[in-house]
Tab-separated table of C-alpha atoms in Angstrom:
chain	number	residue	atom	x	y	z
A	1	GLN	CA	110.987	73.932	16.921
A	2	ALA	CA	108.474	74.137	19.760
A	3	PHE	CA	105.697	74.931	17.296
A	4	ILE	CA	106.634	71.908	15.164
A	5	GLN	CA	106.557	69.734	18.282
A	6	LEU	CA	103.046	70.978	19.056
A	7	MET	CA	101.904	70.250	15.495
A	8	GLU	CA	103.302	66.740	15.715
A	9	LEU	CA	101.609	66.246	19.086
A	10	ALA	CA	98.304	67.276	17.481
A	11	GLY	CA	98.852	64.814	14.635
A	12	GLU	CA	99.066	67.512	11.974
A	13	ASP	CA	100.351	66.506	8.545
A	14	LEU	CA	103.189	68.949	7.947
A	15	THR	CA	106.571	69.527	6.468
A	16	VAL	CA	109.193	72.222	6.806
A	17	LEU	CA	111.258	73.724	4.029
A	18	GLY	CA	114.440	73.547	6.071
A	19	GLY	CA	117.407	74.897	4.126
A	20	GLN	CA	115.158	75.634	1.145
A	21	GLU	CA	113.386	78.349	3.139
A	22	TRP	CA	115.153	81.653	2.665
A	23	CYS	CA	114.492	84.911	4.488
A	24	CYS	CA	111.036	86.263	3.634
A	25	GLY	CA	112.680	89.380	2.180
A	26	TYR	CA	110.896	91.882	4.386
A	27	PRO	CA	114.108	93.270	5.963
A	28	LEU	CA	115.539	93.821	2.488
A	29	LEU	CA	112.375	95.556	1.341
A	30	MET	CA	112.497	97.815	4.408
A	31	ALA	CA	116.102	98.661	3.483
A	32	GLY	CA	115.057	99.630	-0.051
A	33	LEU	CA	116.534	96.537	-1.731
A	34	THR	CA	113.361	95.719	-3.656
A	35	LYS	CA	114.921	93.601	-6.430
A	36	ARG	CA	116.781	91.397	-3.935
A	37	ALA	CA	113.628	91.036	-1.826
A	38	GLU	CA	111.689	89.934	-4.908
A	39	GLU	CA	114.314	87.251	-5.630
A	40	LEU	CA	113.675	85.821	-2.163
A	41	VAL	CA	109.907	86.036	-2.672
A	42	TRP	CA	110.022	84.077	-5.943
A	43	HIS	CA	112.359	81.466	-4.456
A	44	ASN	CA	110.156	80.892	-1.398
A	45	LEU	CA	106.957	80.858	-3.459
A	46	ALA	CA	108.441	78.224	-5.743
A	47	GLN	CA	109.453	76.057	-2.781
A	48	VAL	CA	106.007	76.152	-1.149
A	49	ARG	CA	104.214	75.581	-4.447
A	50	GLU	CA	106.537	72.698	-5.324
A	51	ILE	CA	105.557	70.721	-2.232
A	52	GLY	CA	101.882	71.418	-2.926
A	53	ALA	CA	101.099	72.975	0.436
A	54	GLU	CA	97.521	74.078	0.986
A	55	ARG	CA	98.459	76.209	3.973
A	56	LEU	CA	101.611	78.012	5.072
A	57	VAL	CA	101.918	78.592	8.809
A	58	VAL	CA	104.377	81.238	9.978
A	59	THR	CA	105.488	81.971	13.527
A	60	CYS	CA	107.171	85.338	12.876
A	61	PRO	CA	104.827	88.356	12.680
A	62	SER	CA	107.077	90.103	10.151
A	63	CYS	CA	107.164	87.030	7.916
A	64	TYR	CA	103.371	86.773	8.257
A	65	HIS	CA	103.055	90.378	7.114
A	66	ALA	CA	105.411	89.765	4.190
A	67	TRP	CA	103.531	86.677	3.013
A	68	GLN	CA	100.146	88.371	3.400
A	69	HIS	CA	101.120	91.580	1.583
A	70	LEU	CA	104.520	91.626	-0.140
A	71	TYR	CA	104.142	88.145	-1.602
A	72	ARG	CA	100.636	88.790	-2.870
A	73	GLU	CA	101.792	92.052	-4.437
A	74	VAL	CA	104.781	90.426	-6.161
A	75	ALA	CA	102.922	87.261	-7.244
A	76	GLY	CA	99.983	89.221	-8.588
A	77	ASP	CA	97.896	86.133	-9.361
A	78	GLY	CA	97.530	84.952	-5.781
A	79	LEU	CA	99.620	82.546	-3.811
A	80	GLY	CA	97.684	79.340	-4.353
A	81	PHE	CA	97.627	78.512	-0.638
A	82	GLU	CA	96.406	79.976	2.634
A	83	VAL	CA	98.770	81.908	4.930
A	84	VAL	CA	98.075	81.846	8.675
A	85	HIS	CA	99.917	82.779	11.839
A	86	SER	CA	100.818	80.064	14.329
A	87	THR	CA	98.591	81.582	17.028
A	88	GLN	CA	95.573	81.115	14.766
A	89	VAL	CA	96.429	77.439	14.310
A	90	LEU	CA	97.038	76.908	18.021
A	91	VAL	CA	93.702	78.493	18.973
A	92	ASP	CA	91.935	76.075	16.635
A	93	LEU	CA	93.843	73.055	17.944
A	94	VAL	CA	93.059	73.968	21.554
A	95	ALA	CA	89.377	74.502	20.697
A	96	GLN	CA	89.298	71.073	19.023
A	97	LYS	CA	91.002	69.610	22.119
A	98	ARG	CA	93.806	68.247	19.937
A	99	ILE	CA	96.358	69.836	22.262
A	100	GLY	CA	95.980	70.760	25.894
A	101	LEU	CA	97.474	73.642	27.773
A	102	SER	CA	98.784	73.698	31.321
A	103	ALA	CA	100.789	76.061	33.470
A	104	GLN	CA	103.837	75.040	35.465
A	105	GLU	CA	102.571	77.171	38.339
A	106	GLN	CA	100.076	79.936	39.108
A	107	ALA	CA	101.236	83.150	37.447
A	108	VAL	CA	100.084	86.486	36.112
A	109	ALA	CA	100.963	87.234	32.484
A	110	THR	CA	100.667	90.180	30.161
A	111	TYR	CA	100.988	90.285	26.383
A	112	HIS	CA	102.891	92.627	24.079
A	113	ASP	CA	101.286	93.124	20.653
A	114	PRO	CA	103.843	92.808	17.845
A	115	CYS	CA	103.497	95.710	15.387
A	116	ASP	CA	103.420	93.475	12.307
A	117	LEU	CA	100.891	91.056	13.767
A	118	GLY	CA	98.668	93.649	15.429
A	119	ARG	CA	98.539	97.066	13.845
A	120	LYS	CA	99.602	95.900	10.387
A	121	ASN	CA	97.397	92.788	10.230
A	122	GLY	CA	94.731	93.126	12.924
A	123	LEU	CA	95.567	89.860	14.724
A	124	TYR	CA	94.944	90.695	18.363
A	125	ASP	CA	92.618	87.976	19.603
A	126	PRO	CA	94.339	84.627	18.872
A	127	PRO	CA	97.303	85.185	21.243
A	128	ARG	CA	94.986	86.439	23.987
A	129	ARG	CA	92.609	83.513	23.544
A	130	LEU	CA	95.534	81.126	23.965
A	131	LEU	CA	96.691	82.834	27.159
A	132	GLU	CA	93.164	82.809	28.572
A	133	GLU	CA	92.971	79.040	27.970
A	134	ILE	CA	96.020	78.214	30.085
A	135	PRO	CA	94.875	76.908	33.488
A	136	GLY	CA	96.578	78.705	36.354
A	137	LEU	CA	97.571	81.676	34.222
A	138	SER	CA	95.884	84.999	34.949
A	139	PHE	CA	96.003	87.345	31.963
A	140	VAL	CA	96.260	91.112	32.524
A	141	GLU	CA	96.290	93.657	29.691
A	142	MET	CA	99.028	96.245	29.407
A	143	ASP	CA	97.994	99.820	28.910
A	144	PRO	CA	98.047	100.690	26.076
A	145	ASN	CA	97.358	97.520	24.100
A	146	ARG	CA	96.112	96.248	20.755
A	147	GLU	CA	96.144	98.975	18.065
A	148	ASN	CA	97.406	101.503	20.614
A	149	ALA	CA	100.264	99.342	21.910
A	150	LEU	CA	103.695	100.883	21.899
A	151	CYS	CA	106.294	99.232	19.678
A	152	CYS	CA	108.966	97.232	21.526
A	153	GLY	CA	111.559	99.383	19.766
A	154	GLY	CA	113.105	96.535	17.825
A	155	GLY	CA	111.148	96.750	14.614
A	156	GLY	CA	111.775	98.378	11.282
A	157	ASN	CA	115.557	97.951	11.446
A	158	LEU	CA	115.546	100.988	13.749
A	159	GLU	CA	118.471	99.655	15.755
A	160	THR	CA	120.770	100.102	12.774
A	161	ILE	CA	119.781	103.762	12.534
A	162	ASP	CA	119.506	104.934	16.142
A	163	PRO	CA	120.037	102.448	19.001
A	164	SER	CA	119.291	105.151	21.580
A	165	VAL	CA	115.719	105.458	20.293
A	166	VAL	CA	115.329	101.675	20.484
A	167	ALA	CA	116.509	101.672	24.100
A	168	ALA	CA	114.163	104.523	25.052
A	169	VAL	CA	111.128	102.875	23.437
A	170	ALA	CA	111.986	99.513	25.013
A	171	ARG	CA	112.307	101.094	28.475
A	172	GLU	CA	108.882	102.713	28.068
A	173	ARG	CA	107.241	99.467	26.981
A	174	LEU	CA	108.886	97.505	29.807
A	175	ALA	CA	107.615	100.091	32.286
A	176	GLN	CA	104.107	99.534	30.939
A	177	ALA	CA	104.550	95.785	31.420
A	178	ARG	CA	105.797	96.286	34.993
A	179	ASP	CA	102.718	98.403	35.766
A	180	THR	CA	100.577	95.270	35.316
A	181	ASP	CA	102.418	93.438	38.127
A	182	ALA	CA	102.646	90.467	35.770
A	183	ARG	CA	105.455	88.011	36.338
A	184	LEU	CA	105.441	86.920	32.695
A	185	LEU	CA	105.718	89.138	29.619
A	186	ILE	CA	104.638	87.175	26.564
A	187	SER	CA	104.854	88.155	22.912
A	188	ALA	CA	104.865	86.657	19.449
A	189	CYS	CA	107.426	89.312	18.464
A	190	PRO	CA	110.954	87.996	17.820
A	191	GLN	CA	112.443	91.423	18.436
């Protein structure tokens, strides 16, 4: 909802699929339910194509990965529209001065790289560029970061298999965030 509000503020011509948007299918694919995942892919492709969209903007890194890879694999002939992550759109809108950024107060922030956005798709710079553009916000990298960043522990449906591993990985990543002395931990990862 916040992303839609930003797009409206920038005067972007957009629509949302609402109830016609089903899950991207990636969780089902990860669970081995390939046929069911493909049903979701074909449904979502039909919905986007029906409205004639030239560009699909996704906010979830896992959905971005699905649309960039799973959907292209299933569709075979190409999607017929561009797929971008919301951070890429926001960077462009800020650069064009169509939206402005401001901080509520002076703060130090660090960023956690989502596995599906970073390692799987190589999108490291757009989120960092956005953070660096916020007046009053000091950005500090976690160690490790980018392609070497530790998973948050929430991905890959791991929690359904072994919650203790998830908790251990999350504790490790939070310790790395605390080592930066940042007050804000920011991520594009919904997990």
